[in-house]
PDB file of C-alpha atoms in Angstrom:
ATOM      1  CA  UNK A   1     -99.032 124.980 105.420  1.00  0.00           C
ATOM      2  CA  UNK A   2    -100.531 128.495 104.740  1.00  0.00           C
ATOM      3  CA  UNK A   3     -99.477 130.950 107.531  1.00  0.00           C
ATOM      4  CA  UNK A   4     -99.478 134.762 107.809  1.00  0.00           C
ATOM      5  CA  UNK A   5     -96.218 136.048 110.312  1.00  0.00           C
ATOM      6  CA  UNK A   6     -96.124 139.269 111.939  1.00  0.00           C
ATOM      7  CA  UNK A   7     -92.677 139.380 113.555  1.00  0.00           C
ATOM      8  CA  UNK A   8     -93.263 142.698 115.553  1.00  0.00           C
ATOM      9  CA  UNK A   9     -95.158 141.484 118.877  1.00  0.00           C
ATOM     10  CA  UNK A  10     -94.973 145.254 119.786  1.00  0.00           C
ATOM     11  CA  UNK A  11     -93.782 148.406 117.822  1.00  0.00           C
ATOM     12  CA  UNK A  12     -93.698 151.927 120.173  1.00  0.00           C
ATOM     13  CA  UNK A  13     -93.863 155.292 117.733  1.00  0.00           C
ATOM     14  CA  UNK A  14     -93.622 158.548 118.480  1.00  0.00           C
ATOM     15  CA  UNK A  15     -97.148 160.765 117.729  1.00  0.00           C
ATOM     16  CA  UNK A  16     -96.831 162.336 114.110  1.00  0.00           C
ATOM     17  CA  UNK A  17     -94.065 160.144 113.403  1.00  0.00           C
ATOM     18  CA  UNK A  18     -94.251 157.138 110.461  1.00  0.00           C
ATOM     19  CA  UNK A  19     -95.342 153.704 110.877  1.00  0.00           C
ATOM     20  CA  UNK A  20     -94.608 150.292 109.275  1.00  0.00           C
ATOM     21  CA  UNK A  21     -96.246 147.657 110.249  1.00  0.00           C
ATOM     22  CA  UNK A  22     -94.524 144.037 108.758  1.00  0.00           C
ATOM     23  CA  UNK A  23     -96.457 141.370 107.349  1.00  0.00           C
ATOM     24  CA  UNK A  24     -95.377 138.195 105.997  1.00  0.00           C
ATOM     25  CA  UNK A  25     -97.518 135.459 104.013  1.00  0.00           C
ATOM     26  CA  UNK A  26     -97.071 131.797 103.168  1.00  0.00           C
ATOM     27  CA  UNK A  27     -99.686 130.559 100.685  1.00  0.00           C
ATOM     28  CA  UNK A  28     -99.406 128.080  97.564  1.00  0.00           C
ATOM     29  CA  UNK A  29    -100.850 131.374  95.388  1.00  0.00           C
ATOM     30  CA  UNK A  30    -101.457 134.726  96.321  1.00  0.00           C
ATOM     31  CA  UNK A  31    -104.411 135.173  98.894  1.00  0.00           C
ATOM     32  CA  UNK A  32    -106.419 137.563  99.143  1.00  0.00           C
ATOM     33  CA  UNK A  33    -105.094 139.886 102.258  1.00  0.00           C
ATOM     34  CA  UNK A  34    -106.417 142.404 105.050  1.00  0.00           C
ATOM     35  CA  UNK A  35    -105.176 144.185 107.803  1.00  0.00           C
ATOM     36  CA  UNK A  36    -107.765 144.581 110.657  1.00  0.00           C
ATOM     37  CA  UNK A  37    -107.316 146.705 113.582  1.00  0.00           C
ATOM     38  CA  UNK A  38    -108.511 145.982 116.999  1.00  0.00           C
ATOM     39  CA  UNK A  39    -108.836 148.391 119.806  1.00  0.00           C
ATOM     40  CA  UNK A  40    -109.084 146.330 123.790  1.00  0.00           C
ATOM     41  CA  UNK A  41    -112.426 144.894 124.081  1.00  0.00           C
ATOM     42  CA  UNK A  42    -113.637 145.502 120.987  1.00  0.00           C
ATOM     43  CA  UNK A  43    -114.421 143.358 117.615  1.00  0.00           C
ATOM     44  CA  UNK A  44    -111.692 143.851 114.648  1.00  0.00           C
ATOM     45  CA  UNK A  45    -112.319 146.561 111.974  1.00  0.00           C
ATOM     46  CA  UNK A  46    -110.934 146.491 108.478  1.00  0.00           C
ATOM     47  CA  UNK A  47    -108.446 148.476 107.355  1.00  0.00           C
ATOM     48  CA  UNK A  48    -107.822 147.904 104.018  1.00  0.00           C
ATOM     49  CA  UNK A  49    -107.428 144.302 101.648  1.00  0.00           C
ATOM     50  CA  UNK A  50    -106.286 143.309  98.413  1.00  0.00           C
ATOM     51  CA  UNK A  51    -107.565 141.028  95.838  1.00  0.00           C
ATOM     52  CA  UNK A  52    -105.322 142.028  93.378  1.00  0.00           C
ATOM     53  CA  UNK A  53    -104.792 144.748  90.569  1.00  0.00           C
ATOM     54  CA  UNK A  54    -102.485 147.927  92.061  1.00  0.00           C
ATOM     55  CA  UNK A  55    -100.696 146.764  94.341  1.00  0.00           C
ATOM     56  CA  UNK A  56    -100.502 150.290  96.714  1.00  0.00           C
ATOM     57  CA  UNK A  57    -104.033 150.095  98.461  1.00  0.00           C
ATOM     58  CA  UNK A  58    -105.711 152.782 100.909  1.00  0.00           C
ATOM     59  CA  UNK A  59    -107.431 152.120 103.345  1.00  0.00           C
ATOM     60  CA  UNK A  60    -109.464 154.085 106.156  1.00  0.00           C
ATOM     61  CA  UNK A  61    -108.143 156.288 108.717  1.00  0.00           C
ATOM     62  CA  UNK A  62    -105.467 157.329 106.453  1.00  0.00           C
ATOM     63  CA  UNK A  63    -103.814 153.899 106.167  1.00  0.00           C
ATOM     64  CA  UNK A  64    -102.172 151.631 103.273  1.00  0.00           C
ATOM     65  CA  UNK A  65    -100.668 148.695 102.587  1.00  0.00           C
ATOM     66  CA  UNK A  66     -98.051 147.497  99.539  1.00  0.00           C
ATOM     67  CA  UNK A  67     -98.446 144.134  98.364  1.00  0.00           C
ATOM     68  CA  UNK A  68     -94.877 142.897  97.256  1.00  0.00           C
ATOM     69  CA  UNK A  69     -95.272 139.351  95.799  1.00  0.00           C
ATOM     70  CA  UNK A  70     -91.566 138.851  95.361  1.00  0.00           C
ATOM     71  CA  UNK A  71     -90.987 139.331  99.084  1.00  0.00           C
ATOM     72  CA  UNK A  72     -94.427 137.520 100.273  1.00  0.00           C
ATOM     73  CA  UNK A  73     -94.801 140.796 101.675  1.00  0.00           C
ATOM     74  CA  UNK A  74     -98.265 143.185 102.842  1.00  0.00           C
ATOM     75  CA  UNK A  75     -96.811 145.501 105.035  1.00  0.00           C
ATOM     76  CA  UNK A  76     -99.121 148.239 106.629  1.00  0.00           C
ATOM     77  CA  UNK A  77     -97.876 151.859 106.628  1.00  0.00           C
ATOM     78  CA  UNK A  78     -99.153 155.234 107.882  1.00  0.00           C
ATOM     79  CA  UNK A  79     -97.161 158.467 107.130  1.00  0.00           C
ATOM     80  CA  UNK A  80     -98.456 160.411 111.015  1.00  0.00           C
ATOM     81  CA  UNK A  81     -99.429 158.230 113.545  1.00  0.00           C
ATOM     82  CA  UNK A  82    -102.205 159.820 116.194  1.00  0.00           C
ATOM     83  CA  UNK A  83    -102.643 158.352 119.516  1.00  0.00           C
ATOM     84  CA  UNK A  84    -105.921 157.098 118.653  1.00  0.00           C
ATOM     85  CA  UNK A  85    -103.843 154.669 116.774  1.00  0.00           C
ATOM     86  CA  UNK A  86    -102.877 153.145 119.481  1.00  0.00           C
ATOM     87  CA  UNK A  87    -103.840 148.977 119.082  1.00  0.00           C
ATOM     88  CA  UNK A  88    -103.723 145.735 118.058  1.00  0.00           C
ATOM     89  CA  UNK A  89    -103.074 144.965 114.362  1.00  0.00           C
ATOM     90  CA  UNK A  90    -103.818 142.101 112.681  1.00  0.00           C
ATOM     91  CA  UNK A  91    -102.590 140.951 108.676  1.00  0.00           C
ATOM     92  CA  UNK A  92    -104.872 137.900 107.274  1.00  0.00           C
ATOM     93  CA  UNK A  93    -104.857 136.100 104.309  1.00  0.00           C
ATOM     94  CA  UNK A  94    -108.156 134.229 103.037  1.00  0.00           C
ATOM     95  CA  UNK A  95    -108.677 131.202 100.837  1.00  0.00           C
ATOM     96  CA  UNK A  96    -112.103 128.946 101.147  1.00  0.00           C
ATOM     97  CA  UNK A  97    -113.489 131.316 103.522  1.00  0.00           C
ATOM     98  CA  UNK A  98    -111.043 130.551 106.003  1.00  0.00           C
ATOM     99  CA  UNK A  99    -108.868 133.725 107.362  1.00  0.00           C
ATOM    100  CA  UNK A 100    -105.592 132.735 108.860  1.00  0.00           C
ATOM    101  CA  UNK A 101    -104.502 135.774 111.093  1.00  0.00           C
ATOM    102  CA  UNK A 102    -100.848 136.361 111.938  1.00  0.00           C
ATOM    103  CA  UNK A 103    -100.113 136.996 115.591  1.00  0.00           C
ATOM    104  CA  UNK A 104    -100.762 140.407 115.804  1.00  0.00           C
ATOM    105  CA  UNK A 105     -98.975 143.870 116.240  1.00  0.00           C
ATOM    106  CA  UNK A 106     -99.534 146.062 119.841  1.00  0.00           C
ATOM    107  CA  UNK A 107     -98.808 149.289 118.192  1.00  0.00           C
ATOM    108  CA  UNK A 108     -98.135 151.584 121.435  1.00  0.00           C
ATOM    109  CA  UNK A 109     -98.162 155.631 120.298  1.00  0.00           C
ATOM    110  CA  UNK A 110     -95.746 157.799 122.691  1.00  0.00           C
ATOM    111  CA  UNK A 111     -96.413 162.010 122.757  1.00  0.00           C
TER     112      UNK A 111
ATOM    113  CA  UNK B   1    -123.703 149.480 106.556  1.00  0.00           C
ATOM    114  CA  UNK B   2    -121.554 147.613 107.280  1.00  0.00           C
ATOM    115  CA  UNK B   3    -122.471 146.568 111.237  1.00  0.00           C
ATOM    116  CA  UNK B   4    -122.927 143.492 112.890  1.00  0.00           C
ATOM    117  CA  UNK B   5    -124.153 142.912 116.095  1.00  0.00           C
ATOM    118  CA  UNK B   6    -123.911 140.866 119.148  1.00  0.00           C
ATOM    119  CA  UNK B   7    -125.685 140.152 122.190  1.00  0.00           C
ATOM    120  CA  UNK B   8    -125.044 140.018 125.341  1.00  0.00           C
ATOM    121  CA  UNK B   9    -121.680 142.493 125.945  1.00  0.00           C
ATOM    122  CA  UNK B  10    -120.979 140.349 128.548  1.00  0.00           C
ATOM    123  CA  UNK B  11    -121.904 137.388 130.479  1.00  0.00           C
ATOM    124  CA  UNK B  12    -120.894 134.632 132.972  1.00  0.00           C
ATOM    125  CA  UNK B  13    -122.668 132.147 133.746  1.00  0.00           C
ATOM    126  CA  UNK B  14    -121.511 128.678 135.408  1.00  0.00           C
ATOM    127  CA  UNK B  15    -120.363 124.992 134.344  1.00  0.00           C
ATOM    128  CA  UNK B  16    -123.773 123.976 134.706  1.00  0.00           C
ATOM    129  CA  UNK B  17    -126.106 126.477 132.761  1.00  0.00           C
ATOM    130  CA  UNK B  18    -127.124 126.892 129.411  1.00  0.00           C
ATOM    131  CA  UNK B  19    -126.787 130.282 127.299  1.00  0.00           C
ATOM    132  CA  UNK B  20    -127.335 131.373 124.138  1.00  0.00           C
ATOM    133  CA  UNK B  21    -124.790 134.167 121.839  1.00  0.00           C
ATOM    134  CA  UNK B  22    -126.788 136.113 119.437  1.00  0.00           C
ATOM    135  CA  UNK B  23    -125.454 137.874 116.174  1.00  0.00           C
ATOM    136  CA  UNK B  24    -127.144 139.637 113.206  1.00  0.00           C
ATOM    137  CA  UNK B  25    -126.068 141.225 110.135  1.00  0.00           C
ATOM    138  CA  UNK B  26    -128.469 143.257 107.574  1.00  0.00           C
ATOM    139  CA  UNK B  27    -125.789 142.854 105.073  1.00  0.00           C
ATOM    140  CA  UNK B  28    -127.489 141.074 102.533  1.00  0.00           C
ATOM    141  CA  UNK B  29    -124.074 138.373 103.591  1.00  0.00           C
ATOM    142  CA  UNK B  30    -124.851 134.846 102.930  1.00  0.00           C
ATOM    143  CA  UNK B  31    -121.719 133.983 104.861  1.00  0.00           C
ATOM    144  CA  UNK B  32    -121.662 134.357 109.132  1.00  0.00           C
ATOM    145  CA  UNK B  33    -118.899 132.902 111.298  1.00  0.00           C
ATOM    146  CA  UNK B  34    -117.967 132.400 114.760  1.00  0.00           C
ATOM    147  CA  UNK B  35    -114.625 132.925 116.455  1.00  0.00           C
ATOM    148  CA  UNK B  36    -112.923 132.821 119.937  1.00  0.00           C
ATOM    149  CA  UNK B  37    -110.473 134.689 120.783  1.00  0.00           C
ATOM    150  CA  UNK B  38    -108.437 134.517 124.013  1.00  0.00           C
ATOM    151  CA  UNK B  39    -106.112 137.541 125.570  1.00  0.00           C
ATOM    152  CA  UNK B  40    -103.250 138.573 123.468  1.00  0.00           C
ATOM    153  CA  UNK B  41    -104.062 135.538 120.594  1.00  0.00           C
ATOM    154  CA  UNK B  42    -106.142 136.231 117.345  1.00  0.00           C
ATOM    155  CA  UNK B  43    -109.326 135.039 116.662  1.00  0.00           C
ATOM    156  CA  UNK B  44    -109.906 131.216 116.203  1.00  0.00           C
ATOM    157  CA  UNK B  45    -112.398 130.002 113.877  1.00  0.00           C
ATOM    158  CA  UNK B  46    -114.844 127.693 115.267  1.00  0.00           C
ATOM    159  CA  UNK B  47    -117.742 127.556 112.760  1.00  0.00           C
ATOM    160  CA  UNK B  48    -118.743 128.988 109.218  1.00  0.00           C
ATOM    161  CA  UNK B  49    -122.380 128.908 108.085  1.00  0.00           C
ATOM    162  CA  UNK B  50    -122.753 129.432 104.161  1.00  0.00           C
ATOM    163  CA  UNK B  51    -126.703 130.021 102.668  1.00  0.00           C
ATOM    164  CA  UNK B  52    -127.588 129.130 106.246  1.00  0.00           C
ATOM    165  CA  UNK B  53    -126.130 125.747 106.162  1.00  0.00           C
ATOM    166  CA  UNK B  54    -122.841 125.072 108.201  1.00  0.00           C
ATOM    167  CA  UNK B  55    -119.995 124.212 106.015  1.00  0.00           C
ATOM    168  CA  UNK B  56    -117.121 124.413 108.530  1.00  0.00           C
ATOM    169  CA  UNK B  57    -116.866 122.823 112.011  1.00  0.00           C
ATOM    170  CA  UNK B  58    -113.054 123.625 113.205  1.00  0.00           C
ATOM    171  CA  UNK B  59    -113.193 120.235 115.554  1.00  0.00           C
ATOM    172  CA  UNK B  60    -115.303 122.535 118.266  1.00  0.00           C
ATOM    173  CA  UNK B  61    -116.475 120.666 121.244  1.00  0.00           C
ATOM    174  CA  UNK B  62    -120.195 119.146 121.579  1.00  0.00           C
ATOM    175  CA  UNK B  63    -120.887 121.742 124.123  1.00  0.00           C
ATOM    176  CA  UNK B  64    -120.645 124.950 121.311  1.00  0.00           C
ATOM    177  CA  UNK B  65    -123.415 124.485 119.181  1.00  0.00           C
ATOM    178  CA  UNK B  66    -124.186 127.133 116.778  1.00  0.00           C
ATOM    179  CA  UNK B  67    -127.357 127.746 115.036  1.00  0.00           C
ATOM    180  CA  UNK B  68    -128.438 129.849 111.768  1.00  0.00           C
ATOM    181  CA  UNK B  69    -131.989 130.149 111.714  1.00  0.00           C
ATOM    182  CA  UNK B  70    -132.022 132.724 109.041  1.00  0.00           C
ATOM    183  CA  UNK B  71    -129.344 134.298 106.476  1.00  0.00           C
ATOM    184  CA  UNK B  72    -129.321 137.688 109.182  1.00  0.00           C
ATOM    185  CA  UNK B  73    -129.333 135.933 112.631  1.00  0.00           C
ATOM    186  CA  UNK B  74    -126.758 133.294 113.785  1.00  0.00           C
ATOM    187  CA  UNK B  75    -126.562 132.003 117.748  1.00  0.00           C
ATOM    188  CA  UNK B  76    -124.364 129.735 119.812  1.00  0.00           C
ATOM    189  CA  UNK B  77    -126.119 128.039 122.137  1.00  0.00           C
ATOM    190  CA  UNK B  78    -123.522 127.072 125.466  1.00  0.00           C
ATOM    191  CA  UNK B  79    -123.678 124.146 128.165  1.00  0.00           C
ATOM    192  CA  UNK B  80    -121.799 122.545 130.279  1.00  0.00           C
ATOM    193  CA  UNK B  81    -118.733 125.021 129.308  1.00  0.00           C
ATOM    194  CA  UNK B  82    -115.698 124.927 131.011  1.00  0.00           C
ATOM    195  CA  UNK B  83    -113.102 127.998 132.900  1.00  0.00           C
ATOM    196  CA  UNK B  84    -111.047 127.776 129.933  1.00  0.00           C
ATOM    197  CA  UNK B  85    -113.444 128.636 127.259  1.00  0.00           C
ATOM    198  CA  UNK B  86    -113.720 131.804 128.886  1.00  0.00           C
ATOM    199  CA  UNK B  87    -112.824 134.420 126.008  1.00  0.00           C
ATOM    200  CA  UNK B  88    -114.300 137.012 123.616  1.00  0.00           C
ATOM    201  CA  UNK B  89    -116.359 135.144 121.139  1.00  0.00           C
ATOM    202  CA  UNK B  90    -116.370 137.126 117.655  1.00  0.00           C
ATOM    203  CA  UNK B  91    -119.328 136.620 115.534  1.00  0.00           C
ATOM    204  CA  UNK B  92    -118.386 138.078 111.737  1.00  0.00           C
ATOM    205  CA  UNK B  93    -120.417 137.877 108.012  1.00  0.00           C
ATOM    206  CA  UNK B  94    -119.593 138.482 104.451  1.00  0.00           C
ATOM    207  CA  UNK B  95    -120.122 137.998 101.283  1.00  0.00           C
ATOM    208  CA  UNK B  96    -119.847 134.785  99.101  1.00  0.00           C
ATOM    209  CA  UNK B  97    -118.636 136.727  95.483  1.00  0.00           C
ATOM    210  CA  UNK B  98    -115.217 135.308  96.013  1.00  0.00           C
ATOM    211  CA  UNK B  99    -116.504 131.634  97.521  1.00  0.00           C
ATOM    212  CA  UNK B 100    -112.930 129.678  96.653  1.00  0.00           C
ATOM    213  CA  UNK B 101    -110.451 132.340  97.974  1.00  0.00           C
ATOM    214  CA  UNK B 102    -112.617 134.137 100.761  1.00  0.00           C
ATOM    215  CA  UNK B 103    -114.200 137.263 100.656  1.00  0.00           C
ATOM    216  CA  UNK B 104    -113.723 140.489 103.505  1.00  0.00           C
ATOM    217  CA  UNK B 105    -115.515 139.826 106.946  1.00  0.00           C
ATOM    218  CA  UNK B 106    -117.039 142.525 108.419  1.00  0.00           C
ATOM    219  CA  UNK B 107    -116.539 141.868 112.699  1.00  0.00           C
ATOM    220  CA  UNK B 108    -119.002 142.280 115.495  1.00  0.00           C
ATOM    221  CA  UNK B 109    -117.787 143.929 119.048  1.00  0.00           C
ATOM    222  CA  UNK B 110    -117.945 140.438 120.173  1.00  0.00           C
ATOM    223  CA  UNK B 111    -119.608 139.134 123.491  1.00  0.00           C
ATOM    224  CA  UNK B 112    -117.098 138.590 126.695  1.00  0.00           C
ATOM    225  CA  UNK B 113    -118.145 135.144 128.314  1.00  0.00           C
ATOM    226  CA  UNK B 114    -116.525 134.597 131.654  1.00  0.00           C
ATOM    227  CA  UNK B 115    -117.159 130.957 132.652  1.00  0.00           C
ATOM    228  CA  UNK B 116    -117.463 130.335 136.699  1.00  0.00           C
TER     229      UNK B 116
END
């Protein structure tokens, strides 16, 4: 069955310090792929996707994300985290109009 | 733009009324969908409208019944609902360029239902 894992339920960084955000797929071929963002209360906003071509892709809010097919891979990165980071993060993968979301990321942003 | 947007915020209402979930999108998206999503969980599709006819039903109960009367406005019309569909219900669009593997959704702020 398709599936998209996230195995960080929570990740704590320091402000101005790096981020990595993991993201694991499971799909017959390779899906398209986003990362949304979600702040509490609030609808999901995307970050960044990829259909396919270069496989480093930039996103908004000074965010990207390396696709790495031999490790099923789409991890999110961000070289200075602000505080206004703070949220949850979600990685999907599409096929048929259907987006199967992994279980999310609470990325928590210490001063 | 890329906004979508969805009455009410917020609403409760009880077991025994009936309410209606608004969305619209100025898009130009021929694709809208509606999610629910509980605390702490990611969105759960429910239904997918494509050229304003509905193409996926994700096994939703009778009492969720969604609506698209044009390619900008989608609704879900609520009765007899129960405490546990209490949740944020996510209305999204996009486009249909990449029908067979699924193109970017764009998300509303979604409307809180609380469910008495």
């Amino acid at each position: 069955a398709q599936s998209v894992t996230q195995p960080d339920i929570h990740i704590t960084v320091s402000e101005g310090a790096s981020l990595e955000l993991r993201c694991n797929y499971s799909y017959g071929a390779t899906p398209y792929l986003f990362w949304y963002v979600q702040s509490p209360g609030q609808g999901l906003q995307l970050l960044l996707k990829y259909f396919s071509g270069d496989t480093l892709v930039q996103g908004i809010k000074g965010f990207e994300a390396e696709f790495k097919r031999s490790q099923s891979s789409f991890n999110l990165r961000k070289p200075s985290v602000h505080w206004s980071d703070a949220a949850e993060y979600f990685c999907a993968a599409s096929s048929f109009q259907k987006l199967v979301f992994g279980t999310g990321t609470r990325l928590l942003v210490s001063p | 733009d890329t906004e979508v947007t969805q009455t009410p915020k917020h609403l409760v209402m009880g077991m025994t009324n009936k309410k209606s979930l608004k969305c619209e999108q100025h898009m130009g998206h021929r694709a809208m969908y509606w999610y629910k999503q509980k605390a702490k969980k990611p969105p759960e599709l429910m239904f997918v409208y494509s050229y304003e006819k509905l193409s996926i039903n994700e096994s939703v109960p009778s009492r969720f019944s969604p609506e698209c009367p044009n390619s900008s406005l989608l609704n879900l019309h609520l009765h007899a609902l129960q405490p546990e569909d209490s949740a944020l219900y996510l209305c999204a669009s996009s486009s249909l360029f990449y029908r067979d593997r699924g193109d970017e959704q764009y998300f509303g702020p979604g409307t809180r239902l609380t469910v008495t």
